[in-house]
Short mmCIF file of C-alpha atoms and ligand atoms in Angstrom, two decimals:
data_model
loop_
_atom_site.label_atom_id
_atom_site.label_comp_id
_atom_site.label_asym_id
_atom_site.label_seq_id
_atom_site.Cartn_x
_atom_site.Cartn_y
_atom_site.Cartn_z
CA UNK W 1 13.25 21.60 4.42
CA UNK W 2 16.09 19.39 4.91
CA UNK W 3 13.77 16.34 5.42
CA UNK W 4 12.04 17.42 2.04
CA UNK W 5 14.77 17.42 0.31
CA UNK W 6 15.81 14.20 1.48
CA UNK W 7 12.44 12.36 1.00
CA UNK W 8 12.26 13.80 -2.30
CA UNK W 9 15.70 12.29 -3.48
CA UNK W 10 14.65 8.92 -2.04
CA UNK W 11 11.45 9.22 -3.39
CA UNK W 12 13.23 9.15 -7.21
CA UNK W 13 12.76 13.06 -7.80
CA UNK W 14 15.34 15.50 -8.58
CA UNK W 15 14.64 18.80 -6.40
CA UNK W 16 15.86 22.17 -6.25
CA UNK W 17 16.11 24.48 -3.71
CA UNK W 18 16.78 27.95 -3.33
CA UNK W 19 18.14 29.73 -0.24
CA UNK W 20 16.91 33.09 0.60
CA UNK W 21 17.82 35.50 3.37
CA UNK W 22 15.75 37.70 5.74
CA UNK W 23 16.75 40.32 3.73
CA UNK W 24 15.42 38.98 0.24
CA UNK W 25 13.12 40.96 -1.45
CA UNK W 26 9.83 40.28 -2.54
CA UNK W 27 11.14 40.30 -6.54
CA UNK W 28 13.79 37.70 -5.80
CA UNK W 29 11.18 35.20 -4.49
CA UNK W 30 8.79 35.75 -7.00
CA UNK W 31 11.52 35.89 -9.95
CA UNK W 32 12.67 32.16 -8.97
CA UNK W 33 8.67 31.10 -8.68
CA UNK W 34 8.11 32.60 -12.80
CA UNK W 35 11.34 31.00 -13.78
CA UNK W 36 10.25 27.56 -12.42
CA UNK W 37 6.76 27.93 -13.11
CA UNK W 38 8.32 28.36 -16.98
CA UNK W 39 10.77 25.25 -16.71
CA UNK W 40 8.61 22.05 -18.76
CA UNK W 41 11.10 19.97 -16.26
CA UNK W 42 9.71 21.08 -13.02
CA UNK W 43 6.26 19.63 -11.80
CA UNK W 44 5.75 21.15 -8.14
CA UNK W 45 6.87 24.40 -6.31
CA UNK W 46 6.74 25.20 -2.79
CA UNK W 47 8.03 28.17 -1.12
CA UNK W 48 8.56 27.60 2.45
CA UNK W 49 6.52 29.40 5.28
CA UNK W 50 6.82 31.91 7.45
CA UNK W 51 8.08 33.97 5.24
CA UNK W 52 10.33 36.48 6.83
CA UNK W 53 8.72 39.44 8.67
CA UNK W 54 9.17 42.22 6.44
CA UNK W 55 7.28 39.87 3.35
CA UNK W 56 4.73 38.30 6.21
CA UNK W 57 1.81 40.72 4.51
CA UNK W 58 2.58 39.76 0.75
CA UNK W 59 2.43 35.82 1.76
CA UNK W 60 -0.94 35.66 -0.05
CA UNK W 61 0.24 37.56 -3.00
CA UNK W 62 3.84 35.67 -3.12
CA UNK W 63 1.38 31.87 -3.10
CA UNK W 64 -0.65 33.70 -6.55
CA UNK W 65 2.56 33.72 -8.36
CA UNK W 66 2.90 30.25 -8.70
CA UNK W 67 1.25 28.29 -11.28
CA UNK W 68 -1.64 26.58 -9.85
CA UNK W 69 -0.81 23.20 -11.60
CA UNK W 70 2.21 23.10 -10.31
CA UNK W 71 1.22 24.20 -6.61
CA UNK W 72 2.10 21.13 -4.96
CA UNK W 73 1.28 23.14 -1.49
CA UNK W 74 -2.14 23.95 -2.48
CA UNK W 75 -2.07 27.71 -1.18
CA UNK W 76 -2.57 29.52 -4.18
CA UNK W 77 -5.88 30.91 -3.92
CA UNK W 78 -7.55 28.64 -6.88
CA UNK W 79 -6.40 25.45 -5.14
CA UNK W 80 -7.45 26.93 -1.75
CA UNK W 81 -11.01 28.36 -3.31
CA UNK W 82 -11.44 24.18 -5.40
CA UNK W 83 -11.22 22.50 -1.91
CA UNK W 84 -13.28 24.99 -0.07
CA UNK W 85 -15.92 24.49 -2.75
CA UNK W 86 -15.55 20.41 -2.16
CA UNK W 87 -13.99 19.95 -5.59
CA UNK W 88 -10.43 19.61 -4.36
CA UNK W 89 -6.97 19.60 -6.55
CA UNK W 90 -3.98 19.70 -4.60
CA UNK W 91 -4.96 19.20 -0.76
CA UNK W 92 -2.41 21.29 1.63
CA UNK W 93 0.31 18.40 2.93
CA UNK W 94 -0.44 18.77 7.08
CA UNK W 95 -3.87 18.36 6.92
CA UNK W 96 -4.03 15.57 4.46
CA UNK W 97 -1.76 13.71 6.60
CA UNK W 98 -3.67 13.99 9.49
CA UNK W 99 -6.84 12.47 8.20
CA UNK W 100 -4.89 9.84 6.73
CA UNK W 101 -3.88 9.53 10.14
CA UNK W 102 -7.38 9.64 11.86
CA UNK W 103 -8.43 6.90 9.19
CA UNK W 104 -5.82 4.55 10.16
CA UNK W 105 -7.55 4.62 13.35
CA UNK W 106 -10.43 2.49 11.15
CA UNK W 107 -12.96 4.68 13.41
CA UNK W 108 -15.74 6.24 11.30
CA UNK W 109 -15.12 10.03 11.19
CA UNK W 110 -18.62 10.68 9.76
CA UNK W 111 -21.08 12.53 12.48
CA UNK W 112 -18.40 12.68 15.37
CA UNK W 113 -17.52 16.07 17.66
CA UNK W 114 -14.17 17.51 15.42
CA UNK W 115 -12.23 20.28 17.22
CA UNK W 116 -9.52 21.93 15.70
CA UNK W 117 -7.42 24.30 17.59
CA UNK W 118 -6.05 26.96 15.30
CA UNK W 119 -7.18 28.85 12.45
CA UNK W 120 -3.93 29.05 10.08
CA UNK W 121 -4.68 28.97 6.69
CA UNK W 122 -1.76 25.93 6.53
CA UNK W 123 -3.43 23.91 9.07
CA UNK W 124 -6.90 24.93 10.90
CA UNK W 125 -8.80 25.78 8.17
CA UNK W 126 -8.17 23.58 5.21
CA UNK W 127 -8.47 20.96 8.17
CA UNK W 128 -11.93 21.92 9.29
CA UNK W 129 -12.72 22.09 5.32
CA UNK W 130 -11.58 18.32 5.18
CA UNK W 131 -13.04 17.27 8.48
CA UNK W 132 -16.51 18.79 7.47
CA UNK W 133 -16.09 16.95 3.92
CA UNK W 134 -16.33 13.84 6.11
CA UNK W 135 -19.73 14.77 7.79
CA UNK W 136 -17.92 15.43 10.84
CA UNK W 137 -19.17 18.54 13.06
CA UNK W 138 -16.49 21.26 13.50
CA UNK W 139 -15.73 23.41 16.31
CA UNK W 140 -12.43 25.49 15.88
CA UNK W 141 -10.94 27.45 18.67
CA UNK W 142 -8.49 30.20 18.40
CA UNK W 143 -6.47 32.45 20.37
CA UNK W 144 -9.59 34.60 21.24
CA UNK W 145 -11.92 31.70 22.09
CA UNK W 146 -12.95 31.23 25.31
CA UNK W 147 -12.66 28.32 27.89
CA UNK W 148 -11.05 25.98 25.19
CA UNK W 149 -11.20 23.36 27.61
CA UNK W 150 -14.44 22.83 27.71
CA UNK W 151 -14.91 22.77 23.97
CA UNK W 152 -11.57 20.43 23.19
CA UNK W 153 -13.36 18.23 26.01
CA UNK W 154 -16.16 17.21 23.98
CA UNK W 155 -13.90 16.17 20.96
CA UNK W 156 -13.92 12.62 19.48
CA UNK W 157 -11.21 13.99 17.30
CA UNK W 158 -8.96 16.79 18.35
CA UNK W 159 -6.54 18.18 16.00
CA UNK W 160 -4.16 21.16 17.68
CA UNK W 161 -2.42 23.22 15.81
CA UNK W 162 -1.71 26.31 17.96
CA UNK W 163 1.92 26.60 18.90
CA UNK W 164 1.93 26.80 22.37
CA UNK W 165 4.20 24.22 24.17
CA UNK W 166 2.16 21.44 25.79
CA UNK W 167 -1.18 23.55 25.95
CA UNK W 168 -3.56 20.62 26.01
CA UNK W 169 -3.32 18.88 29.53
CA UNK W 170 -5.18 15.42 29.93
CA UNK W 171 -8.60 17.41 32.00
CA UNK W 172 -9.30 19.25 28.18
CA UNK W 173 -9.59 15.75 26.78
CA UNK W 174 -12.06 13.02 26.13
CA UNK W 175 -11.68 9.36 27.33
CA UNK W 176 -10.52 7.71 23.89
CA UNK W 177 -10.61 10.41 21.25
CA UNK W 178 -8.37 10.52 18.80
CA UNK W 179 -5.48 13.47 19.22
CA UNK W 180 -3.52 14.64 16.32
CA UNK W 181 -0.93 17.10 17.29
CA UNK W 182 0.35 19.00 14.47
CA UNK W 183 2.61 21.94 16.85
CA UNK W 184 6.50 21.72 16.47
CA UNK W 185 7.66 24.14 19.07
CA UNK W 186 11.64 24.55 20.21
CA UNK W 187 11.99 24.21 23.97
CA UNK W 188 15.63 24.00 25.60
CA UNK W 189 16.66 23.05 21.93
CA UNK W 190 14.23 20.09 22.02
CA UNK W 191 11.17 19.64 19.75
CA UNK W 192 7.76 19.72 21.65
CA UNK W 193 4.26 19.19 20.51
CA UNK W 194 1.29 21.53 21.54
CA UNK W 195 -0.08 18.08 23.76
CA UNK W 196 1.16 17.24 26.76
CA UNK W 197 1.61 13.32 25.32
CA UNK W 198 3.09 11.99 28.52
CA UNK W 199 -0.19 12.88 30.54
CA UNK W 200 -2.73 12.88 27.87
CA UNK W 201 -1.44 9.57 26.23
CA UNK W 202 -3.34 7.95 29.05
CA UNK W 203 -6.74 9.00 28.52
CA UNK W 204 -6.52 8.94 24.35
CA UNK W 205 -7.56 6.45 22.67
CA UNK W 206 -5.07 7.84 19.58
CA UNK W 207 -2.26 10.19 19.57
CA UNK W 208 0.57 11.40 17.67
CA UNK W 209 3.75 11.57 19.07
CA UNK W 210 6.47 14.94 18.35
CA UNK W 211 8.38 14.40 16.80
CA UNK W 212 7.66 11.47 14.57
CA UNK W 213 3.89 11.72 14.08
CA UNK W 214 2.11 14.30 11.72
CA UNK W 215 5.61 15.73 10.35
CA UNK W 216 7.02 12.75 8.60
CA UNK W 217 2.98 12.54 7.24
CA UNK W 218 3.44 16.16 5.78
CA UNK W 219 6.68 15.21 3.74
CA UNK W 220 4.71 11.74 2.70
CA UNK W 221 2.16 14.19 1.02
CA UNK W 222 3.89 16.65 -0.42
CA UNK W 223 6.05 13.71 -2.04
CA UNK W 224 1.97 12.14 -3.27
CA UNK W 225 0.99 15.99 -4.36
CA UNK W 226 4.24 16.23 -6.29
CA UNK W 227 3.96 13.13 -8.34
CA UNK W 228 0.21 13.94 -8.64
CA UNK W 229 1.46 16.98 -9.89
CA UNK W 230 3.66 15.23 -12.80
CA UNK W 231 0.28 13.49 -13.82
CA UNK W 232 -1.02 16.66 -14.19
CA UNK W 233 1.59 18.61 -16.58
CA UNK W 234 1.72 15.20 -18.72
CA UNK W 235 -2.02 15.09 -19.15
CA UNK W 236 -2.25 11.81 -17.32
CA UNK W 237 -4.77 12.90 -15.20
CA UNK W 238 -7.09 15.90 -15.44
N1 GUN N 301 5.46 25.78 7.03
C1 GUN N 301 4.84 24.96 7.91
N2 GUN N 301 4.17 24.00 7.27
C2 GUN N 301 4.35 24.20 5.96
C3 GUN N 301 3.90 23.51 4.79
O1 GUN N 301 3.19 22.50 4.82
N3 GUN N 301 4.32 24.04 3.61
C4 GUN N 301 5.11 25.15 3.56
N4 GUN N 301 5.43 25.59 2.36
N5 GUN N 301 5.53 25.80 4.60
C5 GUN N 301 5.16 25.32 5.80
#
């Protein structure tokens, strides 16, 4: 959040933010999101996930209060239901980044194995939705799926998104695919990917470092969604 906040500023865009507590009730959150949605001088929202446990079942609900023109995430569920139908409007920040990142690779994504590990609705699944809009064939694994290392093995593009401390080892990869790891997991006060990069960084032919790699992409995105968004409430673009 700090980082967004930051970027924003640099970025030329004034931005507010609002602190709330694991106590805050449900009203609180969604009183700030009407009052903003309301406010002609404010072009994107976001409200920051997880939301504490005791409002982890109203997420959904909490992401409908927002106005969808100003929902710079692109979880409320007519922004999520315009990119699963291919006709897209704001495109959720992580997974944007990351195939901005695979196409700096200049490899072709179109007809090549895709394996996504994780099935958030932040990450795994607008991901496969964005992977499959390439013509690339999806596999994604999840907590219940069974010898993942045989399926991330035949990936010419693995993105992980799991949060589980260096859970893919360099025997679940391919010779030269392209690894995006999108975890950002504590350990001994020290940020740590889901990838093991110092092992698997030797048989990829791509990979994204933690930190430094897909985070910094998410804030780049959010900042492109955001001015897209001021298009939007000026009527620049439709
Ligand atoms: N928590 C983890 N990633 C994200 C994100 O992209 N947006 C928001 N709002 N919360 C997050």
């Amino acid at each position: 959040v700090r980082s967004k906040i930051k970027r924003s500023e640099e970025a030329g865009f004034t931005s507010y933010h609002r602190d709330m507590d694991n106590s805050s009730a449900r009203e609180q959150i969604t009183g700030q999101i009407k009052e903003w949605n309301n406010d002609n001088s404010i072009d994107g929202i976001l409200v920051q996930l997880p939301l504490p446990e005791h409002l982890r079942k109203d997420t959904a609900s909490i992401m409908d209060t927002i106005d969808p023109a100003k929902d710079v995430d692109g979880f409320h569920s007519e922004n999520a239901g315009l990119l699963a139908r291919g006709t897209p409007r704001f495109i959720p920040c992580t997974p944007r980044g990351c195939i901005k990142l695979i196409k700096s690779t200049g490899i072709d994504i179109k007809g090549k194995n895709a394996v996504i590990v994780g099935r958030s609705n932040i990450v795994g699944k607008p991901m496969a939705l964005l992977l499959m809009q390439e013509n690339a064939t999806i596999t994604i694994c999840h907590s219940k799926t069974k010898n993942i290392g045989e399926i991330t093995k035949n990936a010419d593009i693995l993105v992980v998104a799991i949060g589980k401390p260096l859970f893919i080892k360099q025997d679940m990869v391919k010779e030269g695919a392209i690894v995006i790891d999108v975890g950002i997991n504590r350990v001994d006060g020290k940020l740590t990917g889901d990838v093991d990069f110092k092992e698997v960084k030797e048989k990829a032919g791509f990979i994204t470092p933690v930190p430094g790699g897909v985070g910094p992409m998410t804030i780049a995105m959010l900042m492109e969604n955001t001015y897209m968004a001021y298009l939007y409430q000026k009527g620049f673009i439709k």
